[in-house]
Amino acid sequence: MAKESGVTARDVSRHGAGRLHASGLARLKASGLRPTRQRLELAGLLFRGCDRHVTAESLHDEVTRAGVKVSLATVYNTLHQFTEAGLLRQVVVDAGRSYFDTNVGDHQHFFLEEEGYLIDIPGETIAVSNVPAPPEGLAVDRVDVVVRVKRA
Amino acid sequence: MAKESGVTARDVSRHGAGRLHASGLARLKASGLRPTRQRLELAGLLFRGCDRHVTAESLHDEVTRAGVKVSLATVYNTLHQFTEAGLLRQVVVDAGRSYFDTNVGDHQHFFLEEEGYLIDIPGETIAVSNVPAPPEGLAVDRVDVVVRVKRA
DNA sequence: ATAGCTGCAAATGCTTTGCAAGGCC
DNA sequence: GGCCTTGCAAAGCATTTGCAGCTAT
């Protein structure tokens, strides 16, 4: 029950504490992405200090509610650019809806299907053993674990 | 390299051997689904004896090539009905594309992203350990493992 | 015969491109 | 100032409903 607060704590320490608004700018520059107004705004929302799981739509709602005008398409483009730059990780849990995770480290997820809600599981926690060798000519790229949970 | 043929063998034994065209009818009746021409045709293609991974589009292509006229929407509907009836399992590996698996037993998957190709991993093979307790009020429903592989 | 379910056309909603405007060097 | 880039409108694609028709009883 106190387990998931451990996840959060881990990530706060990984990002450093507090408001890292500058971090958005730094991240963009380091990635060779131009620090446009929209990107800075989105980065500011995403990398505020703790891990976040967003969909294009949820992030668009958020940035709109913050009073900034950004089109949904731009949010999509930006999310993909951030992902390509290694700032985000795309999480596939639901066909027909893309989730993006600000925690790009090795970890897995709980997924509450009914509400479309993700919770991190630290990478060191879960262990997947006895993964068979992939068929000839193929190499393992990544192992994704999704623990689907329901309201009890 | 011979590993995946093991998977197939497992399923042949689970389904019984040879052409089980009748199996489609039996499955439909057991599920309370009316044995319509389209359903029988699709069931015939799906439950021929070995495990299959299909998308709505691939199955539609297949049934069309077989000379049967079925609309893509019907294929979607049928796949979902079969899934609800427990005859199929939906596999989420790719945002924006749904895969369906005729193997409804406990198992996991290799996924070759570049080609959209799935390979079964028997359930007894892989072990996931140390899954933390889900947050309060939630219960684990299923643990999905996707081993993403690439051409070496 | 008929009651209900099925199957498809049209619609829906998420996501991706084409082009005009904008920003950095 | 120039060139590449961005940001959004409009289009694209997989998927889902509403109604006419058919099927098993």
mmCIF file of C-alpha atoms (C1' of nucleotides) in Angstrom:
data_model
loop_
_atom_site.group_PDB
_atom_site.id
_atom_site.type_symbol
_atom_site.label_atom_id
_atom_site.label_comp_id
_atom_site.label_asym_id
_atom_site.label_seq_id
_atom_site.Cartn_x
_atom_site.Cartn_y
_atom_site.Cartn_z
ATOM 1 C CA MET A 1 0.000 0.000 0.000
ATOM 2 C CA ALA A 2 2.884 2.317 0.709
ATOM 3 C CA LYS A 3 4.678 0.697 -2.215
ATOM 4 C CA GLU A 4 3.757 3.218 -4.837
ATOM 5 C CA SER A 5 4.941 6.167 -2.872
ATOM 6 C CA GLY A 6 8.323 4.498 -3.111
ATOM 7 C CA VAL A 7 8.106 4.818 -6.865
ATOM 8 C CA THR A 8 7.443 8.492 -6.653
ATOM 9 C CA ALA A 9 10.224 9.065 -4.188
ATOM 10 C CA ARG A 10 12.644 7.285 -6.458
ATOM 11 C CA ASP A 11 11.809 9.592 -9.294
ATOM 12 C CA VAL A 12 11.873 12.781 -7.378
ATOM 13 C CA SER A 13 15.409 11.905 -6.412
ATOM 14 C CA ARG A 14 16.243 11.053 -10.006
ATOM 15 C CA HIS A 15 15.039 14.374 -11.306
ATOM 16 C CA GLY A 16 16.111 16.457 -8.368
ATOM 17 C CA ALA A 17 13.569 18.177 -6.200
ATOM 18 C CA GLY A 18 11.276 21.104 -6.646
ATOM 19 C CA ARG A 19 10.277 23.093 -9.695
ATOM 20 C CA LEU A 20 12.682 22.545 -12.522
ATOM 21 C CA HIS A 21 11.128 24.805 -15.091
ATOM 22 C CA ALA A 22 14.540 25.532 -16.474
ATOM 23 C CA SER A 23 14.942 21.842 -16.941
ATOM 24 C CA GLY A 24 12.567 21.992 -19.871
ATOM 25 C CA LEU A 25 14.764 24.493 -21.659
ATOM 26 C CA ALA A 26 17.898 22.541 -20.835
ATOM 27 C CA ARG A 27 16.357 19.319 -22.080
ATOM 28 C CA LEU A 28 15.229 20.872 -25.312
ATOM 29 C CA LYS A 29 18.616 22.390 -26.027
ATOM 30 C CA ALA A 30 20.409 19.180 -25.211
ATOM 31 C CA SER A 31 18.159 17.377 -27.654
ATOM 32 C CA GLY A 32 18.652 19.824 -30.465
ATOM 33 C CA LEU A 33 14.992 20.811 -30.363
ATOM 34 C CA ARG A 34 14.242 24.456 -30.752
ATOM 35 C CA PRO A 35 12.815 25.983 -27.612
ATOM 36 C CA THR A 36 9.587 27.269 -29.057
ATOM 37 C CA ARG A 37 6.869 28.685 -26.845
ATOM 38 C CA GLN A 38 4.689 25.581 -27.223
ATOM 39 C CA ARG A 39 7.483 23.151 -26.540
ATOM 40 C CA LEU A 40 8.630 25.052 -23.505
ATOM 41 C CA GLU A 41 5.115 25.101 -22.173
ATOM 42 C CA LEU A 42 4.622 21.389 -22.724
ATOM 43 C CA ALA A 43 8.053 20.548 -21.346
ATOM 44 C CA GLY A 44 7.295 22.684 -18.322
ATOM 45 C CA LEU A 45 4.153 20.688 -17.649
ATOM 46 C CA LEU A 46 5.808 17.344 -18.287
ATOM 47 C CA PHE A 47 9.094 17.681 -16.465
ATOM 48 C CA ARG A 48 7.981 19.474 -13.378
ATOM 49 C CA GLY A 49 9.772 17.094 -11.103
ATOM 50 C CA CYS A 50 7.778 13.934 -10.688
ATOM 51 C CA ASP A 51 6.864 11.215 -13.119
ATOM 52 C CA ARG A 52 3.888 11.732 -15.315
ATOM 53 C CA HIS A 53 1.820 9.592 -17.634
ATOM 54 C CA VAL A 54 -0.057 11.516 -20.256
ATOM 55 C CA THR A 55 -2.020 10.971 -23.404
ATOM 56 C CA ALA A 56 -2.024 13.508 -26.180
ATOM 57 C CA GLU A 57 -5.522 14.464 -25.195
ATOM 58 C CA SER A 58 -4.869 14.781 -21.465
ATOM 59 C CA LEU A 59 -1.835 16.942 -22.082
ATOM 60 C CA HIS A 60 -3.744 19.078 -24.536
ATOM 61 C CA ASP A 61 -6.525 19.583 -22.004
ATOM 62 C CA GLU A 62 -3.972 20.526 -19.417
ATOM 63 C CA VAL A 63 -2.105 23.021 -21.511
ATOM 64 C CA THR A 64 -5.365 24.523 -22.712
ATOM 65 C CA ARG A 65 -6.636 24.863 -19.173
ATOM 66 C CA ALA A 66 -3.361 26.606 -18.377
ATOM 67 C CA GLY A 67 -4.448 29.277 -20.838
ATOM 68 C CA VAL A 68 -2.026 28.414 -23.627
ATOM 69 C CA LYS A 69 -3.326 27.855 -27.115
ATOM 70 C CA VAL A 70 -1.745 24.783 -28.691
ATOM 71 C CA SER A 71 -3.433 22.572 -31.220
ATOM 72 C CA LEU A 72 -3.876 18.885 -30.493
ATOM 73 C CA ALA A 73 -1.815 18.027 -33.554
ATOM 74 C CA THR A 74 1.090 20.006 -32.179
ATOM 75 C CA VAL A 75 0.808 18.113 -28.925
ATOM 76 C CA TYR A 76 1.052 14.862 -30.857
ATOM 77 C CA ASN A 77 4.008 16.083 -32.859
ATOM 78 C CA THR A 78 5.751 17.344 -29.757
ATOM 79 C CA LEU A 79 5.196 14.132 -27.842
ATOM 80 C CA HIS A 80 6.719 12.152 -30.676
ATOM 81 C CA GLN A 81 9.630 14.529 -31.001
ATOM 82 C CA PHE A 82 10.298 14.288 -27.270
ATOM 83 C CA THR A 83 10.064 10.535 -27.514
ATOM 84 C CA GLU A 84 12.523 10.415 -30.390
ATOM 85 C CA ALA A 85 14.839 12.657 -28.405
ATOM 86 C CA GLY A 86 14.719 10.234 -25.490
ATOM 87 C CA LEU A 87 12.889 12.606 -23.166
ATOM 88 C CA LEU A 88 9.766 10.481 -23.126
ATOM 89 C CA ARG A 89 8.913 6.865 -23.476
ATOM 90 C CA GLN A 90 5.839 5.603 -25.254
ATOM 91 C CA VAL A 91 3.890 3.002 -23.332
ATOM 92 C CA VAL A 92 1.641 0.604 -25.206
ATOM 93 C CA VAL A 93 -1.135 -0.633 -22.955
ATOM 94 C CA ASP A 94 -4.288 0.170 -24.830
ATOM 95 C CA ALA A 95 -4.936 -0.336 -28.510
ATOM 96 C CA GLY A 96 -6.189 2.930 -29.873
ATOM 97 C CA ARG A 97 -4.687 5.215 -27.258
ATOM 98 C CA SER A 98 -1.056 6.206 -26.804
ATOM 99 C CA TYR A 99 0.444 6.903 -23.413
ATOM 100 C CA PHE A 100 3.685 8.739 -22.811
ATOM 101 C CA ASP A 101 5.794 8.424 -19.697
ATOM 102 C CA THR A 102 8.273 10.975 -18.407
ATOM 103 C CA ASN A 103 10.172 8.204 -16.679
ATOM 104 C CA VAL A 104 12.457 6.876 -19.370
ATOM 105 C CA GLY A 105 14.368 4.566 -17.058
ATOM 106 C CA ASP A 106 13.916 0.817 -16.813
ATOM 107 C CA HIS A 107 10.565 0.137 -15.224
ATOM 108 C CA GLN A 108 7.174 -1.434 -15.766
ATOM 109 C CA HIS A 109 3.547 -0.484 -15.186
ATOM 110 C CA PHE A 110 0.333 -1.185 -13.440
ATOM 111 C CA PHE A 111 -2.541 -0.310 -15.739
ATOM 112 C CA LEU A 112 -6.026 0.401 -14.475
ATOM 113 C CA GLU A 113 -7.931 -0.304 -17.659
ATOM 114 C CA GLU A 114 -11.275 1.057 -16.552
ATOM 115 C CA GLU A 115 -9.894 4.501 -15.907
ATOM 116 C CA GLY A 116 -6.939 4.564 -18.262
ATOM 117 C CA TYR A 117 -4.595 5.150 -15.378
ATOM 118 C CA LEU A 118 -0.929 4.113 -15.194
ATOM 119 C CA ILE A 119 1.284 3.565 -12.150
ATOM 120 C CA ASP A 120 5.012 2.945 -12.295
ATOM 121 C CA ILE A 121 6.692 -0.148 -10.975
ATOM 122 C CA PRO A 122 10.431 0.418 -10.441
ATOM 123 C CA GLY A 123 12.581 -1.601 -12.790
ATOM 124 C CA GLU A 124 14.554 -3.267 -10.041
ATOM 125 C CA THR A 125 11.394 -4.609 -8.473
ATOM 126 C CA ILE A 126 10.041 -6.927 -11.114
ATOM 127 C CA ALA A 127 12.085 -9.768 -12.509
ATOM 128 C CA VAL A 128 11.280 -11.638 -15.678
ATOM 129 C CA SER A 129 13.125 -14.902 -15.886
ATOM 130 C CA ASN A 130 13.446 -17.699 -18.402
ATOM 131 C CA VAL A 131 12.752 -15.589 -21.429
ATOM 132 C CA PRO A 132 13.499 -18.046 -24.204
ATOM 133 C CA ALA A 133 16.016 -17.158 -26.878
ATOM 134 C CA PRO A 134 14.202 -15.417 -29.713
ATOM 135 C CA PRO A 135 13.966 -17.200 -33.053
ATOM 136 C CA GLU A 136 17.068 -17.139 -35.184
ATOM 137 C CA GLY A 137 18.003 -13.788 -36.615
ATOM 138 C CA LEU A 138 16.171 -11.863 -33.928
ATOM 139 C CA ALA A 139 17.474 -10.082 -30.875
ATOM 140 C CA VAL A 140 15.611 -8.961 -27.792
ATOM 141 C CA ASP A 141 15.071 -5.228 -27.843
ATOM 142 C CA ARG A 142 13.030 -4.688 -24.711
ATOM 143 C CA VAL A 143 10.792 -6.593 -22.360
ATOM 144 C CA ASP A 144 7.576 -4.836 -21.432
ATOM 145 C CA VAL A 145 5.462 -5.959 -18.529
ATOM 146 C CA VAL A 146 1.962 -4.639 -17.994
ATOM 147 C CA VAL A 147 0.173 -5.644 -14.820
ATOM 148 C CA ARG A 148 -3.483 -5.074 -15.558
ATOM 149 C CA VAL A 149 -5.416 -4.312 -12.400
ATOM 150 C CA LYS A 150 -9.067 -3.857 -11.566
ATOM 151 C CA ARG A 151 -11.002 -2.288 -8.748
ATOM 152 C CA ALA A 152 -11.315 -5.022 -6.148
ATOM 153 C CA MET B 1 15.378 -22.126 -33.157
ATOM 154 C CA ALA B 2 13.194 -25.182 -32.739
ATOM 155 C CA LYS B 3 11.619 -23.437 -29.796
ATOM 156 C CA GLU B 4 8.655 -22.006 -31.603
ATOM 157 C CA SER B 5 7.692 -25.238 -33.214
ATOM 158 C CA GLY B 6 7.326 -26.459 -29.658
ATOM 159 C CA VAL B 7 4.706 -23.834 -29.134
ATOM 160 C CA THR B 8 2.798 -24.978 -32.155
ATOM 161 C CA ALA B 9 2.979 -28.600 -31.112
ATOM 162 C CA ARG B 10 1.555 -27.672 -27.755
ATOM 163 C CA ASP B 11 -1.419 -26.120 -29.382
ATOM 164 C CA VAL B 12 -2.042 -28.779 -31.917
ATOM 165 C CA SER B 13 -2.386 -31.145 -29.011
ATOM 166 C CA ARG B 14 -4.641 -28.717 -27.239
ATOM 167 C CA HIS B 15 -6.938 -28.387 -30.198
ATOM 168 C CA GLY B 16 -6.659 -31.934 -31.419
ATOM 169 C CA ALA B 17 -5.092 -32.740 -34.765
ATOM 170 C CA GLY B 18 -6.069 -32.227 -38.351
ATOM 171 C CA ARG B 19 -8.871 -30.226 -39.886
ATOM 172 C CA LEU B 20 -11.448 -29.384 -37.297
ATOM 173 C CA HIS B 21 -13.879 -27.489 -39.441
ATOM 174 C CA ALA B 22 -16.631 -28.841 -37.279
ATOM 175 C CA SER B 23 -14.834 -27.356 -34.318
ATOM 176 C CA GLY B 24 -15.892 -23.941 -35.504
ATOM 177 C CA LEU B 25 -19.522 -24.939 -35.375
ATOM 178 C CA ALA B 26 -19.117 -26.602 -32.008
ATOM 179 C CA ARG B 27 -17.376 -23.549 -30.607
ATOM 180 C CA LEU B 28 -20.028 -21.210 -31.878
ATOM 181 C CA LYS B 29 -22.860 -23.279 -30.471
ATOM 182 C CA ALA B 30 -21.124 -23.652 -27.132
ATOM 183 C CA SER B 31 -20.788 -19.885 -26.983
ATOM 184 C CA GLY B 32 -24.368 -19.168 -27.869
ATOM 185 C CA LEU B 33 -23.346 -17.484 -31.091
ATOM 186 C CA ARG B 34 -25.455 -18.234 -34.114
ATOM 187 C CA PRO B 35 -23.578 -20.198 -36.711
ATOM 188 C CA THR B 36 -23.951 -17.821 -39.601
ATOM 189 C CA ARG B 37 -22.140 -18.346 -42.862
ATOM 190 C CA GLN B 38 -19.635 -15.572 -42.138
ATOM 191 C CA ARG B 39 -18.904 -16.721 -38.623
ATOM 192 C CA LEU B 40 -18.438 -20.275 -39.692
ATOM 193 C CA GLU B 41 -16.083 -19.186 -42.406
ATOM 194 C CA LEU B 42 -14.036 -17.034 -40.047
ATOM 195 C CA ALA B 43 -14.054 -19.681 -37.348
ATOM 196 C CA GLY B 44 -12.922 -22.217 -39.918
ATOM 197 C CA LEU B 45 -9.947 -20.062 -40.817
ATOM 198 C CA LEU B 46 -9.087 -19.263 -37.225
ATOM 199 C CA PHE B 47 -9.440 -22.614 -35.522
ATOM 200 C CA ARG B 48 -7.933 -24.841 -38.136
ATOM 201 C CA GLY B 49 -5.699 -26.553 -35.647
ATOM 202 C CA CYS B 50 -2.691 -24.414 -34.926
ATOM 203 C CA ASP B 51 -2.362 -21.097 -33.191
ATOM 204 C CA ARG B 52 -2.899 -17.992 -35.177
ATOM 205 C CA HIS B 53 -2.346 -14.293 -34.662
ATOM 206 C CA VAL B 54 -4.496 -12.094 -36.829
ATOM 207 C CA THR B 55 -5.493 -8.499 -37.200
ATOM 208 C CA ALA B 56 -8.911 -7.572 -38.474
ATOM 209 C CA GLU B 57 -7.351 -6.580 -41.748
ATOM 210 C CA SER B 58 -5.254 -9.701 -42.201
ATOM 211 C CA LEU B 59 -8.231 -11.917 -41.508
ATOM 212 C CA HIS B 60 -10.380 -9.914 -43.863
ATOM 213 C CA ASP B 61 -7.787 -10.267 -46.603
ATOM 214 C CA GLU B 62 -7.641 -13.952 -45.980
ATOM 215 C CA VAL B 63 -11.354 -14.569 -46.046
ATOM 216 C CA THR B 64 -11.707 -12.380 -49.137
ATOM 217 C CA ARG B 65 -8.937 -14.276 -50.913
ATOM 218 C CA ALA B 66 -10.826 -17.439 -50.030
ATOM 219 C CA GLY B 67 -13.639 -16.097 -52.175
ATOM 220 C CA VAL B 68 -16.037 -15.245 -49.381
ATOM 221 C CA LYS B 69 -17.557 -11.789 -49.250
ATOM 222 C CA VAL B 70 -17.447 -10.409 -45.713
ATOM 223 C CA SER B 71 -17.150 -6.761 -44.840
ATOM 224 C CA LEU B 72 -14.278 -5.554 -42.720
ATOM 225 C CA ALA B 73 -16.718 -4.279 -40.110
ATOM 226 C CA THR B 74 -18.169 -7.740 -39.749
ATOM 227 C CA VAL B 75 -14.705 -9.117 -39.239
ATOM 228 C CA TYR B 76 -14.190 -6.616 -36.430
ATOM 229 C CA ASN B 77 -17.531 -7.437 -34.873
ATOM 230 C CA THR B 78 -16.893 -11.141 -35.134
ATOM 231 C CA LEU B 79 -13.441 -10.890 -33.625
ATOM 232 C CA HIS B 80 -14.842 -9.007 -30.650
ATOM 233 C CA GLN B 81 -17.715 -11.447 -30.251
ATOM 234 C CA PHE B 82 -15.301 -14.360 -30.311
ATOM 235 C CA THR B 83 -13.135 -12.570 -27.800
ATOM 236 C CA GLU B 84 -16.068 -11.952 -25.498
ATOM 237 C CA ALA B 85 -17.021 -15.597 -25.833
ATOM 238 C CA GLY B 86 -13.537 -16.632 -24.760
ATOM 239 C CA LEU B 87 -12.584 -18.112 -28.110
ATOM 240 C CA LEU B 88 -9.982 -15.458 -28.781
ATOM 241 C CA ARG B 89 -7.713 -13.280 -26.787
ATOM 242 C CA GLN B 90 -6.878 -9.724 -27.683
ATOM 243 C CA VAL B 91 -3.211 -8.877 -27.558
ATOM 244 C CA VAL B 92 -2.127 -5.281 -27.104
ATOM 245 C CA VAL B 93 1.322 -4.742 -28.530
ATOM 246 C CA ASP B 94 0.914 -1.882 -30.931
ATOM 247 C CA ALA B 95 -0.990 1.327 -30.356
ATOM 248 C CA GLY B 96 -3.384 1.699 -33.232
ATOM 249 C CA ARG B 97 -3.567 -1.934 -34.258
ATOM 250 C CA SER B 98 -5.367 -4.790 -32.542
ATOM 251 C CA TYR B 99 -4.119 -8.355 -32.645
ATOM 252 C CA PHE B 100 -6.174 -11.396 -31.815
ATOM 253 C CA ASP B 101 -4.741 -14.725 -30.722
ATOM 254 C CA THR B 102 -6.417 -18.095 -31.041
ATOM 255 C CA ASN B 103 -4.390 -19.339 -28.120
ATOM 256 C CA VAL B 104 -6.415 -18.277 -25.101
ATOM 257 C CA GLY B 105 -4.255 -20.134 -22.605
ATOM 258 C CA ASP B 106 -1.693 -18.555 -20.320
ATOM 259 C CA HIS B 107 1.209 -17.422 -22.437
ATOM 260 C CA GLN B 108 3.197 -14.427 -23.569
ATOM 261 C CA HIS B 109 4.569 -13.054 -26.836
ATOM 262 C CA PHE B 110 7.536 -12.103 -28.877
ATOM 263 C CA PHE B 111 6.660 -9.135 -31.040
ATOM 264 C CA LEU B 112 8.576 -8.237 -34.164
ATOM 265 C CA GLU B 113 7.612 -4.598 -34.394
ATOM 266 C CA GLU B 114 8.988 -3.939 -37.863
ATOM 267 C CA GLU B 115 6.803 -6.552 -39.449
ATOM 268 C CA GLY B 116 3.906 -6.669 -37.026
ATOM 269 C CA TYR B 117 4.531 -10.323 -36.355
ATOM 270 C CA LEU B 118 3.732 -12.208 -33.139
ATOM 271 C CA ILE B 119 5.209 -15.451 -31.808
ATOM 272 C CA ASP B 120 3.891 -17.296 -28.779
ATOM 273 C CA ILE B 121 5.924 -18.013 -25.693
ATOM 274 C CA PRO B 122 4.368 -20.824 -23.643
ATOM 275 C CA GLY B 123 3.064 -19.648 -20.301
ATOM 276 C CA GLU B 124 5.075 -22.128 -18.301
ATOM 277 C CA THR B 125 8.283 -20.816 -19.804
ATOM 278 C CA ILE B 126 8.406 -17.249 -18.617
ATOM 279 C CA ALA B 127 8.254 -16.353 -14.959
ATOM 280 C CA VAL B 128 7.526 -12.905 -13.623
ATOM 281 C CA SER B 129 8.513 -12.547 -10.015
ATOM 282 C CA ASN B 130 8.303 -9.870 -7.363
ATOM 283 C CA VAL B 131 5.279 -8.158 -8.787
ATOM 284 C CA PRO B 132 4.527 -5.679 -6.028
ATOM 285 C CA ALA B 133 1.097 -5.627 -4.440
ATOM 286 C CA PRO B 134 -1.126 -3.255 -6.378
ATOM 287 C CA PRO B 135 -2.249 -0.065 -4.682
ATOM 288 C CA GLU B 136 -5.055 -0.421 -2.191
ATOM 289 C CA GLY B 137 -8.414 -1.287 -3.637
ATOM 290 C CA LEU B 138 -6.947 -2.838 -6.761
ATOM 291 C CA ALA B 139 -6.453 -6.463 -7.686
ATOM 292 C CA VAL B 140 -4.205 -7.973 -10.320
ATOM 293 C CA ASP B 141 -6.214 -9.083 -13.309
ATOM 294 C CA ARG B 142 -3.512 -10.283 -15.661
ATOM 295 C CA VAL B 143 0.178 -9.868 -16.269
ATOM 296 C CA ASP B 144 1.140 -9.307 -19.880
ATOM 297 C CA VAL B 145 4.695 -9.667 -21.061
ATOM 298 C CA VAL B 146 5.773 -8.491 -24.488
ATOM 299 C CA VAL B 147 9.302 -9.288 -25.599
ATOM 300 C CA ARG B 148 10.012 -6.830 -28.376
ATOM 301 C CA VAL B 149 12.540 -8.207 -30.814
ATOM 302 C CA LYS B 150 14.391 -6.816 -33.802
ATOM 303 C CA ARG B 151 16.208 -8.280 -36.743
ATOM 304 C CA ALA B 152 19.731 -8.859 -35.486
ATOM 305 C "C1'" DA C 1 -44.386 -16.715 -38.721
ATOM 306 C "C1'" DT C 2 -41.606 -14.013 -35.751
ATOM 307 C "C1'" DA C 3 -38.598 -12.292 -32.493
ATOM 308 C "C1'" DG C 4 -34.270 -11.305 -32.106
ATOM 309 C "C1'" DC C 5 -29.934 -11.118 -33.737
ATOM 310 C "C1'" DT C 6 -26.712 -10.291 -37.498
ATOM 311 C "C1'" DG C 7 -24.091 -7.715 -41.074
ATOM 312 C "C1'" DC C 8 -22.877 -3.844 -43.429
ATOM 313 C "C1'" DA C 9 -22.893 1.434 -44.664
ATOM 314 C "C1'" DA C 10 -22.009 5.335 -42.792
ATOM 315 C "C1'" DA C 11 -20.062 7.790 -38.985
ATOM 316 C "C1'" DT C 12 -16.664 8.423 -35.262
ATOM 317 C "C1'" DG C 13 -12.358 9.529 -33.145
ATOM 318 C "C1'" DC C 14 -7.508 9.254 -32.720
ATOM 319 C "C1'" DT C 15 -3.554 10.188 -35.252
ATOM 320 C "C1'" DT C 16 -0.542 11.771 -39.185
ATOM 321 C "C1'" DT C 17 0.829 14.700 -43.321
ATOM 322 C "C1'" DG C 18 1.115 19.375 -46.547
ATOM 323 C "C1'" DC C 19 1.749 23.944 -46.497
ATOM 324 C "C1'" DA C 20 2.055 28.748 -44.829
ATOM 325 C "C1'" DA C 21 4.188 31.337 -41.094
ATOM 326 C "C1'" DG C 22 7.820 31.796 -37.896
ATOM 327 C "C1'" DG C 23 12.367 31.567 -35.503
ATOM 328 C "C1'" DC C 24 17.458 30.952 -35.117
ATOM 329 C "C1'" DC C 25 21.868 31.723 -37.072
ATOM 330 C "C1'" DG D 1 18.339 38.239 -44.451
ATOM 331 C "C1'" DG D 2 18.153 33.290 -45.508
ATOM 332 C "C1'" DC D 3 17.099 28.761 -44.715
ATOM 333 C "C1'" DC D 4 15.344 25.358 -42.249
ATOM 334 C "C1'" DT D 5 11.976 24.624 -38.934
ATOM 335 C "C1'" DT D 6 7.742 24.658 -36.772
ATOM 336 C "C1'" DG D 7 2.474 24.543 -36.002
ATOM 337 C "C1'" DC D 8 -1.831 23.866 -37.480
ATOM 338 C "C1'" DA D 9 -5.753 22.675 -40.961
ATOM 339 C "C1'" DA D 10 -7.201 19.272 -43.340
ATOM 340 C "C1'" DA D 11 -6.841 14.489 -44.557
ATOM 341 C "C1'" DG D 12 -6.065 9.470 -43.330
ATOM 342 C "C1'" DC D 13 -6.928 5.105 -41.195
ATOM 343 C "C1'" DA D 14 -8.421 1.774 -37.890
ATOM 344 C "C1'" DT D 15 -12.371 0.954 -35.467
ATOM 345 C "C1'" DT D 16 -17.320 1.381 -33.795
ATOM 346 C "C1'" DT D 17 -22.565 2.181 -34.040
ATOM 347 C "C1'" DG D 18 -27.770 2.372 -36.403
ATOM 348 C "C1'" DC D 19 -30.772 0.249 -39.183
ATOM 349 C "C1'" DA D 20 -32.389 -3.009 -42.834
ATOM 350 C "C1'" DG D 21 -32.430 -7.875 -43.534
ATOM 351 C "C1'" DC D 22 -32.016 -12.482 -42.499
ATOM 352 C "C1'" DT D 23 -31.932 -16.780 -39.476
ATOM 353 C "C1'" DA D 24 -33.021 -20.284 -36.278
ATOM 354 C "C1'" DT D 25 -36.759 -21.460 -33.818
#
